[in-house]
């Protein structure tokens, strides 16, 4: 028993060290953008849901925004349709849009909601169609089909769901004035939602450790980037390829009033808790 | 202009005649079970959504519960899976359960939500997984797979969504204690939800005109059935075949505290309004 | 039954067509100025009260403001006093002021309240003395006696009564700093009340069809007047005589923040509903 | 100055002595039945209104119920109609009912409301027609005409008006199911209203000093009567004539849940304050 | 009985005369600074608590701020410590600070709270440490030790306690960023608290009759001083010695938004009531 | 960095393991009885306050009840008074009662409040005199003097302070009907307060490890005692001496509706957290 008491004492120490972080985020909104590999591994998914429920219980208002690229492709394949991408965007004809809606709002969204419920949390799944909260226009109908460019986000449905004591889980779909449904890039949507909610922070869970000075050296993590430094980092090639649009979303979120934006490694179990409640950040913070 | 003024006067008369019905249902809950053919025809769908929004605007708390049989089969077919039925229930293996979830919660549910938003209403789509509100056990796992038998309905998520001023649109899925997702019969679910909400009325939109004394004579509609008369009507063969489980749900709803249950003809445009706001019922009422 | 079903379908259509108008006025304040002949005919009175209750039930905040010229004269006559008018205003000595108060606040006001109650609405009758809400000074004590010039309207009592779920019915009396009671022109009072409440619209029920280009030709109705065009219309003689002060009140209401002001024909049954919930205006709208 | 300081010190003493009485009635409902001579004398009327406003300001919920016998007769006389009484009740034909309504709800009620406003209080005048709150049937239509027998009092309008921070001033009219207006005995109405509101006390302002053992000896006041003793006092002739129905109302109020009922001398200035906030009762208390 | 009735009538008159003063202060905040001799005499203490409870009951939000000089010295003496003063301030070493805290927050504060409870009021005792509401820095640590200079007053704890229906009784202690406890001058603290609360008035209870033109002539009271006249009065020697810092506090309170500040003679029983609820001020008012 | 990342991951694990405990206590009331040695050691005091603030932040309603034996004796000594005990109770003459009040409510209470404020929590210090919440009679005036026997605890002040978002810190004093102040045993007071609040649990921090089967063997801890077993344990001598009244309080709390009562070792840092948020209890639980 002495052994376990010791452990308990250590556990208590950890909780005590979390205190100032809990105070800092108390009653504030944190938007978590969830996707990529962290979403495919079942164990990691469980860890992320645990983190979300824990943050919610200790008085932080967590909004979970998710995309779902790979599962959309899988379902399209199962239905004998090929996925086609242009400029990094999924070319989305009407039939594909239907599948995107089914997979995002019906499969992934409700699965996350279900998991949260399974560990004692309370979630309600929303998409941009609920309360018609995400209004879009076509980015370029001819080229990409039903890929949406966000015109307006109404924060009310999310705020209402938070006020009722549920964790909002948001699938990134939008609608235009004619009622057509559009696929939206999840990073962009998360940034806009966080901005509209004036969130305290936006946490982007990615497949990388954060921004690395040398992308082959995992110890070269850049812990903090001022948005004004971003162009320079792009110029240097530190931010390149698929990271450029991700970083653009971070900057956009900061511009729209989010206090801090993080890019963290979603492959680490409990990365969200580590970033939020411990004294060492584990990814890159944009301010 | 005299002509149109005349028309306007007539319109005003209609509105005035609706007054006592509006008063009767004011601030009361009406559950509408929507499905079948009325759901497949686009024009009818638009009319139903109009009715829902109108009732909601004039102060009635409408809850829309839907199933989605044909679309589930279509998607299964598109994915190369055959639909299989046993005792009128869809045999639901894990893969099929996934498709049911996608189609109900992602496709049909959000489409209805989107349509309501398109005509100026405000809806939030829910399924039994949201707030873990519909708890089920397997009816018979070996025989039917993931077909759920409702154990408990938590009315809170629906009541919260109503309280926030949205129309709840509910897809009939449930979950068990292990987090598995189940398909549930929509008629049964609507009856249980209406009962839990102590709804003023439950309106079942079907493909028939109501109960007919002689099923080949549309003028032989039975306008009102006391639940105690049902066994006799089954014995006489007036209620038979697929109508038996539907009528059972009506009776179950009455037993659980719903004041009135209607079976109306969903193929008539604005059947809900006619039943609710005019002086002649158009279907069969159970009391 | 086919026959009545047809009718029911038509009725449903009418209700559906009213939907956008209901949405437009939902939770907005409409002030109805009621008086003149529409008030003397018992059947019309019943129709007006029906309209008021209906608008109230479908979520519109209706405030009913009334005068009562003819009944005041009748009561004075019954008491052996002669009515005397100067510049269109009733010369109001102390004794007359007493009768005005009795008839407006005691007879007409409570009769309207009673009628609303009789058809299932809930009304509370107020006058400018309640909560001391209408403060006046004498317009010209020597010339007209107790005829009041409105100094201030406190919206609180009306807003409180609305918030409690009642229809406020307001008799147009005012009081000065010494506690004397004054008769006030009902058109002016309605315009001031609507302005103070920042009402969505003010509906003046009159004995005419609206503004006519040719006052002998009922088909020459002017459907819409911009307040800036009014001087021109007076100059042309289109607005003349007793219409001039009425139109002045309309303009005053617009200036004080009312969005739209209507002059409609109170002799048409359900004129309010026709103007509010159907697609063709029936009188003249000032904007 | 010493002189006035002395006076101020005495005044402070008086306020301090009122403290326990203020505590006793804090947030409780007191119904004051006001009528008779106290209503005719202008100075007394001012004193009564002062008392009402004072009680209201120190946190007591005062409801003022009034009749208006003499003024009704005066107005009838002015209109050339004779007042006729049977069994102590005014015979009320339709025309008389109209006058009763005008005088009670239009003249007296609004005058009291106006006076309260004039000394800085806030009142709203109600009658039994507002919110249809007093439902009656005819006591005996053939004999007395529109004299009402109270069937039901809805406390909601009065409670709402109190909750909004106004003093409700209530004229004792009622309506039947057909919308006809009835005269009601003010003592009876006050007792019923007080009972429905579960008032802490009902104060009846009368023209006598209270119950006297010897009606010619003002020093023989009976300070306290248990309702069970009333029959005995009637038998002894101590309660007789017009006092019998008044005492019946007191007893009825006690039976309906009012804690204490007082008969006090309305001719004494500030009789209400003396009874409520000082240590010696001035009339007769029924318990 | 006539005798006592007469007295009751006079009492009622007093209450009626208080009416306008009650109206004036209704729902307003009055801060009472209590200390000096009025605190040492048991009878006066009872009178002050009576006044506080009475004002609180009639709807005035009273905040009682107290010091406690003499009792601190007594306790220090009992513990064998000498009191030492410099520039009128108590030199406060760590041990003395402990005693100050004990006496102010534990003895005097809770005794006042207890007395208020004993006469039926409800009080909660606070000090500057509760909710960390009074933040200070050392005035001059070397010279005076733990004597605080107020940096910030958080009004929330006091407002919360008022909102819950309690009388806040405040001991004038403060804390610095390191958690040390400081003694604060009670006059200064009362002025700052009143300013932060935007109080309607601040009443300083002192041992003098107010400002006197000739300090040996009690009839030479200056009833009203404009803050701009203060320097002149100091120059003339009318304000001198210990009165100078007291008057400075009055001026500071006015500058921070308190409407009126009074210096009254705490030795007069019920001085607060006399100043607040009667028509003649008894001390000096600063405006 | 790998090193610290590892640590962070472990920390995250600890937080995740706390999740079910946080869920269990969410929005529930925990009363912590604090005293004895844990109170004398400065470091332990800081640890206890940290635990209290942490529990409060994660949504648990913590009420801190404290005594203060040793400090009372110290202050009495400093004032030249001897502490005298009879039957384990401090003999409390009037002078001693004064000191008890000062030390408990002024020194210890406000020091705890101040410490909570210092680490970012918000506390308000109360004692049984605030809102007159703890009513006592003398246990035996002749024998023990002002030692109180609790008659009644009004939960309102504590519930109000919790509702306003503060941590109530309660000093165990009481008052009788005459306003005298009494010392109360802190264990008894904590049990009564917890019972009145229907607390989820009462945690008694003591100087021992819990109940030991063999008091000389720290490994013989009894983790769980059913209240029905207590007499047997007393009979066996497992519970003896000073533990008997402590255990009596535990049993009393259970009887008054507290769900679980713990005796834990206050000498262990973060004992409260270990007991509340980790999976192994560290003391003895009574149920």
Short mmCIF file of N, CA, C and O in Angstrom, two decimals, chain D residues 31-112:
data_model
loop_
_atom_site.label_atom_id
_atom_site.label_comp_id
_atom_site.label_asym_id
_atom_site.label_seq_id
_atom_site.Cartn_x
_atom_site.Cartn_y
_atom_site.Cartn_z
N UNK D 31 -54.43 43.04 1.47
CA UNK D 31 -55.51 43.56 0.63
C UNK D 31 -56.26 44.62 1.43
O UNK D 31 -56.67 44.37 2.56
N UNK D 32 -56.39 45.80 0.85
CA UNK D 32 -57.13 46.88 1.50
C UNK D 32 -58.45 47.08 0.75
O UNK D 32 -58.44 47.32 -0.45
N UNK D 33 -59.55 46.90 1.45
CA UNK D 33 -60.87 47.19 0.88
C UNK D 33 -61.19 48.63 1.23
O UNK D 33 -61.28 48.98 2.41
N UNK D 34 -61.38 49.43 0.20
CA UNK D 34 -61.54 50.87 0.39
C UNK D 34 -62.89 51.31 -0.17
O UNK D 34 -63.25 50.94 -1.29
N UNK D 35 -63.61 52.09 0.62
CA UNK D 35 -64.92 52.54 0.14
C UNK D 35 -65.55 53.44 1.17
O UNK D 35 -64.90 53.91 2.11
N UNK D 36 -66.83 53.68 1.00
CA UNK D 36 -67.59 54.44 1.99
C UNK D 36 -67.16 55.89 2.12
O UNK D 36 -66.64 56.49 1.17
N UNK D 37 -67.31 56.45 3.33
CA UNK D 37 -67.04 57.86 3.53
C UNK D 37 -65.58 58.23 3.32
O UNK D 37 -65.28 59.33 2.83
N UNK D 38 -64.68 57.33 3.71
CA UNK D 38 -63.24 57.60 3.55
C UNK D 38 -62.93 57.92 2.10
O UNK D 38 -61.94 58.57 1.78
N UNK D 39 -63.82 57.48 1.21
CA UNK D 39 -63.58 57.69 -0.20
C UNK D 39 -64.13 59.04 -0.68
O UNK D 39 -63.70 59.55 -1.72
N UNK D 40 -65.06 59.56 0.07
CA UNK D 40 -65.70 60.79 -0.41
C UNK D 40 -64.93 62.04 -0.01
O UNK D 40 -64.91 63.03 -0.72
N UNK D 41 -64.30 61.98 1.15
CA UNK D 41 -63.55 63.12 1.64
C UNK D 41 -62.19 63.17 0.96
O UNK D 41 -61.41 62.21 1.03
N UNK D 42 -61.89 64.30 0.34
CA UNK D 42 -60.68 64.40 -0.46
C UNK D 42 -59.40 64.26 0.35
O UNK D 42 -58.45 63.64 -0.08
N UNK D 43 -59.44 64.82 1.55
CA UNK D 43 -58.24 64.78 2.40
C UNK D 43 -57.96 63.36 2.86
O UNK D 43 -56.82 62.90 2.87
N UNK D 44 -59.03 62.67 3.24
CA UNK D 44 -58.88 61.29 3.68
C UNK D 44 -58.36 60.43 2.54
O UNK D 44 -57.52 59.54 2.71
N UNK D 45 -58.89 60.71 1.34
CA UNK D 45 -58.46 59.94 0.17
C UNK D 45 -56.94 60.10 -0.02
O UNK D 45 -56.23 59.12 -0.26
N UNK D 46 -56.47 61.34 0.11
CA UNK D 46 -55.03 61.58 -0.02
C UNK D 46 -54.26 60.81 1.05
O UNK D 46 -53.21 60.23 0.77
N UNK D 47 -54.79 60.79 2.28
CA UNK D 47 -54.10 60.09 3.37
C UNK D 47 -54.04 58.59 3.09
O UNK D 47 -53.02 57.94 3.33
N UNK D 48 -55.15 58.05 2.59
CA UNK D 48 -55.17 56.62 2.29
C UNK D 48 -54.14 56.28 1.21
O UNK D 48 -53.39 55.31 1.32
N UNK D 49 -54.09 57.10 0.17
CA UNK D 49 -53.14 56.82 -0.91
C UNK D 49 -51.69 56.91 -0.40
O UNK D 49 -50.84 56.11 -0.76
N UNK D 50 -51.43 57.88 0.48
CA UNK D 50 -50.12 57.98 1.11
C UNK D 50 -49.76 56.71 1.85
O UNK D 50 -48.64 56.20 1.74
N UNK D 51 -50.72 56.20 2.61
CA UNK D 51 -50.47 54.97 3.37
C UNK D 51 -50.13 53.81 2.43
O UNK D 51 -49.20 53.04 2.66
N UNK D 52 -50.92 53.71 1.36
CA UNK D 52 -50.74 52.62 0.40
C UNK D 52 -49.34 52.68 -0.22
O UNK D 52 -48.64 51.67 -0.30
N UNK D 53 -48.94 53.87 -0.64
CA UNK D 53 -47.63 54.02 -1.27
C UNK D 53 -46.52 53.72 -0.27
O UNK D 53 -45.53 53.05 -0.60
N UNK D 54 -46.71 54.19 0.97
CA UNK D 54 -45.70 53.94 1.99
C UNK D 54 -45.53 52.44 2.24
O UNK D 54 -44.42 51.91 2.24
N UNK D 55 -46.65 51.76 2.44
CA UNK D 55 -46.58 50.32 2.68
C UNK D 55 -45.91 49.62 1.51
O UNK D 55 -45.09 48.71 1.68
N UNK D 56 -46.25 50.05 0.32
CA UNK D 56 -45.69 49.45 -0.87
C UNK D 56 -44.17 49.66 -0.93
O UNK D 56 -43.40 48.76 -1.23
N UNK D 57 -43.74 50.87 -0.57
CA UNK D 57 -42.31 51.19 -0.64
C UNK D 57 -41.49 50.41 0.37
O UNK D 57 -40.33 50.08 0.14
N UNK D 58 -42.09 50.13 1.53
CA UNK D 58 -41.31 49.43 2.54
C UNK D 58 -41.43 47.91 2.36
O UNK D 58 -41.15 47.15 3.28
N UNK D 59 -41.83 47.51 1.17
CA UNK D 59 -41.71 46.10 0.84
C UNK D 59 -42.95 45.26 1.09
O UNK D 59 -42.90 44.04 1.04
N UNK D 60 -44.08 45.91 1.36
CA UNK D 60 -45.33 45.17 1.54
C UNK D 60 -46.08 45.19 0.20
O UNK D 60 -46.10 46.18 -0.50
N UNK D 61 -46.66 44.05 -0.17
CA UNK D 61 -47.39 43.97 -1.43
C UNK D 61 -48.84 44.34 -1.18
O UNK D 61 -49.63 43.50 -0.72
N UNK D 62 -49.19 45.58 -1.49
CA UNK D 62 -50.54 46.07 -1.21
C UNK D 62 -51.42 45.92 -2.44
O UNK D 62 -51.00 46.27 -3.55
N UNK D 63 -52.60 45.39 -2.24
CA UNK D 63 -53.61 45.32 -3.30
C UNK D 63 -54.79 46.16 -2.83
O UNK D 63 -55.32 45.92 -1.75
N UNK D 64 -55.17 47.14 -3.64
CA UNK D 64 -56.26 48.04 -3.25
C UNK D 64 -57.52 47.63 -4.00
O UNK D 64 -57.55 47.66 -5.23
N UNK D 65 -58.56 47.23 -3.25
CA UNK D 65 -59.83 46.85 -3.86
C UNK D 65 -60.86 47.91 -3.47
O UNK D 65 -60.96 48.28 -2.31
N UNK D 66 -61.60 48.39 -4.46
CA UNK D 66 -62.55 49.46 -4.12
C UNK D 66 -63.92 49.21 -4.74
O UNK D 66 -64.03 48.54 -5.77
N UNK D 67 -64.94 49.74 -4.12
CA UNK D 67 -66.28 49.79 -4.69
C UNK D 67 -66.53 51.23 -5.11
O UNK D 67 -65.61 51.92 -5.51
N UNK D 68 -67.78 51.64 -5.00
CA UNK D 68 -68.04 53.03 -5.40
C UNK D 68 -69.50 53.43 -5.38
O UNK D 68 -69.93 54.23 -6.22
N UNK D 69 -70.26 52.84 -4.44
CA UNK D 69 -71.69 53.09 -4.38
C UNK D 69 -72.16 54.51 -4.65
O UNK D 69 -72.87 54.74 -5.65
N UNK D 70 -71.75 55.47 -3.85
CA UNK D 70 -72.36 56.80 -4.00
C UNK D 70 -72.11 57.41 -5.37
O UNK D 70 -73.02 58.02 -5.96
N UNK D 71 -70.92 57.24 -5.91
CA UNK D 71 -70.65 57.86 -7.20
C UNK D 71 -71.46 57.22 -8.32
O UNK D 71 -71.79 57.87 -9.31
N UNK D 72 -71.75 55.93 -8.18
CA UNK D 72 -72.60 55.29 -9.18
C UNK D 72 -73.97 55.95 -9.17
O UNK D 72 -74.51 56.32 -10.22
N UNK D 73 -74.53 56.12 -7.96
CA UNK D 73 -75.85 56.76 -7.85
C UNK D 73 -75.82 58.16 -8.45
O UNK D 73 -76.73 58.56 -9.17
N UNK D 74 -74.77 58.91 -8.14
CA UNK D 74 -74.67 60.28 -8.68
C UNK D 74 -74.71 60.28 -10.19
O UNK D 74 -75.40 61.09 -10.82
N UNK D 75 -73.94 59.40 -10.79
CA UNK D 75 -73.90 59.39 -12.26
C UNK D 75 -75.23 58.94 -12.84
O UNK D 75 -75.71 59.51 -13.83
N UNK D 76 -75.83 57.94 -12.21
CA UNK D 76 -77.15 57.52 -12.67
C UNK D 76 -78.12 58.69 -12.60
O UNK D 76 -78.88 58.95 -13.55
N UNK D 77 -78.10 59.40 -11.49
CA UNK D 77 -78.97 60.57 -11.33
C UNK D 77 -78.70 61.58 -12.44
O UNK D 77 -79.63 62.08 -13.09
N UNK D 78 -77.41 61.86 -12.69
CA UNK D 78 -77.06 62.82 -13.74
C UNK D 78 -77.60 62.39 -15.10
O UNK D 78 -77.85 63.20 -15.98
N UNK D 79 -77.75 61.07 -15.27
CA UNK D 79 -78.25 60.57 -16.53
C UNK D 79 -79.76 60.32 -16.47
O UNK D 79 -80.35 59.69 -17.35
N UNK D 80 -80.37 60.80 -15.40
CA UNK D 80 -81.81 60.71 -15.31
C UNK D 80 -82.33 59.33 -14.96
O UNK D 80 -83.48 59.00 -15.23
N UNK D 81 -81.48 58.51 -14.36
CA UNK D 81 -81.93 57.17 -13.95
C UNK D 81 -82.00 57.09 -12.44
O UNK D 81 -81.15 57.62 -11.73
N UNK D 82 -82.99 56.39 -11.91
CA UNK D 82 -83.13 56.25 -10.46
C UNK D 82 -82.41 54.99 -9.99
O UNK D 82 -82.45 53.96 -10.65
N UNK D 83 -81.73 55.11 -8.85
CA UNK D 83 -81.11 53.93 -8.24
C UNK D 83 -82.18 53.17 -7.49
O UNK D 83 -83.01 53.76 -6.80
N UNK D 84 -82.16 51.85 -7.62
CA UNK D 84 -83.16 51.04 -6.93
C UNK D 84 -82.45 49.90 -6.20
O UNK D 84 -81.58 49.24 -6.77
N UNK D 85 -82.78 49.69 -4.94
CA UNK D 85 -82.10 48.66 -4.15
C UNK D 85 -83.08 47.59 -3.68
O UNK D 85 -84.24 47.88 -3.38
N UNK D 86 -82.66 46.38 -3.60
CA UNK D 86 -83.48 45.25 -3.14
C UNK D 86 -82.57 44.39 -2.26
O UNK D 86 -81.49 44.00 -2.71
N UNK D 87 -82.98 44.13 -1.04
CA UNK D 87 -82.15 43.33 -0.11
C UNK D 87 -80.74 43.91 0.01
O UNK D 87 -79.75 43.17 0.09
N UNK D 88 -80.64 45.22 -0.02
CA UNK D 88 -79.32 45.84 0.10
C UNK D 88 -78.49 45.81 -1.16
O UNK D 88 -77.36 46.29 -1.18
N UNK D 89 -79.01 45.23 -2.24
CA UNK D 89 -78.27 45.15 -3.51
C UNK D 89 -78.87 46.09 -4.53
O UNK D 89 -80.10 46.24 -4.61
N UNK D 90 -77.99 46.68 -5.35
CA UNK D 90 -78.46 47.58 -6.39
C UNK D 90 -79.08 46.75 -7.52
O UNK D 90 -78.42 45.87 -8.08
N UNK D 91 -80.36 47.04 -7.83
CA UNK D 91 -80.99 46.38 -8.97
C UNK D 91 -80.31 46.94 -10.23
O UNK D 91 -80.31 48.15 -10.44
N UNK D 92 -79.75 46.03 -11.05
CA UNK D 92 -78.84 46.46 -12.11
C UNK D 92 -79.32 45.98 -13.48
O UNK D 92 -79.04 44.86 -13.89
N UNK D 93 -80.06 46.84 -14.19
CA UNK D 93 -80.44 46.46 -15.56
C UNK D 93 -79.24 46.72 -16.47
O UNK D 93 -78.20 47.22 -16.02
N UNK D 94 -79.36 46.36 -17.75
CA UNK D 94 -78.22 46.45 -18.67
C UNK D 94 -77.64 47.86 -18.71
O UNK D 94 -76.42 48.06 -18.68
N UNK D 95 -78.53 48.85 -18.74
CA UNK D 95 -78.07 50.23 -18.83
C UNK D 95 -77.32 50.63 -17.56
O UNK D 95 -76.28 51.29 -17.61
N UNK D 96 -77.86 50.20 -16.42
CA UNK D 96 -77.19 50.49 -15.15
C UNK D 96 -75.82 49.80 -15.10
O UNK D 96 -74.84 50.37 -14.62
N UNK D 97 -75.78 48.57 -15.58
CA UNK D 97 -74.51 47.83 -15.58
C UNK D 97 -73.45 48.61 -16.34
O UNK D 97 -72.29 48.69 -15.92
N UNK D 98 -73.85 49.21 -17.45
CA UNK D 98 -72.95 50.05 -18.24
C UNK D 98 -72.40 51.21 -17.42
O UNK D 98 -71.21 51.52 -17.46
N UNK D 99 -73.31 51.84 -16.67
CA UNK D 99 -72.89 52.99 -15.86
C UNK D 99 -71.97 52.51 -14.73
O UNK D 99 -70.95 53.14 -14.41
N UNK D 100 -72.34 51.39 -14.09
CA UNK D 100 -71.50 50.85 -13.01
C UNK D 100 -70.08 50.62 -13.54
O UNK D 100 -69.10 51.00 -12.90
N UNK D 101 -70.00 50.02 -14.72
CA UNK D 101 -68.68 49.74 -15.31
C UNK D 101 -67.89 51.03 -15.55
O UNK D 101 -66.71 51.12 -15.18
N UNK D 102 -68.56 52.01 -16.13
CA UNK D 102 -67.90 53.29 -16.41
C UNK D 102 -67.39 53.95 -15.15
O UNK D 102 -66.26 54.43 -15.10
N UNK D 103 -68.25 53.98 -14.13
CA UNK D 103 -67.88 54.71 -12.92
C UNK D 103 -66.79 53.96 -12.15
O UNK D 103 -65.80 54.55 -11.73
N UNK D 104 -66.98 52.64 -11.98
CA UNK D 104 -66.00 51.89 -11.19
C UNK D 104 -64.65 51.81 -11.91
O UNK D 104 -63.61 52.17 -11.35
N UNK D 105 -64.68 51.32 -13.15
CA UNK D 105 -63.42 51.03 -13.84
C UNK D 105 -62.83 52.27 -14.50
O UNK D 105 -61.62 52.35 -14.73
N UNK D 106 -63.69 53.26 -14.83
CA UNK D 106 -63.19 54.41 -15.56
C UNK D 106 -62.95 55.61 -14.68
O UNK D 106 -61.98 56.36 -14.87
N UNK D 107 -63.84 55.82 -13.72
CA UNK D 107 -63.74 57.05 -12.93
C UNK D 107 -62.96 56.80 -11.64
O UNK D 107 -61.86 57.31 -11.45
N UNK D 108 -63.54 55.98 -10.75
CA UNK D 108 -62.93 55.82 -9.42
C UNK D 108 -61.58 55.11 -9.52
O UNK D 108 -60.58 55.55 -8.98
N UNK D 109 -61.56 54.01 -10.25
CA UNK D 109 -60.33 53.22 -10.36
C UNK D 109 -59.17 54.06 -10.88
O UNK D 109 -58.09 54.09 -10.29
N UNK D 110 -59.41 54.77 -11.98
CA UNK D 110 -58.32 55.51 -12.59
C UNK D 110 -57.97 56.74 -11.76
O UNK D 110 -56.84 57.23 -11.80
N UNK D 111 -58.97 57.26 -11.01
CA UNK D 111 -58.64 58.40 -10.14
C UNK D 111 -57.67 57.94 -9.03
O UNK D 111 -56.71 58.63 -8.70
N UNK D 112 -57.93 56.78 -8.46
CA UNK D 112 -57.04 56.26 -7.42
C UNK D 112 -55.64 55.99 -8.00
O UNK D 112 -54.62 56.34 -7.40
#
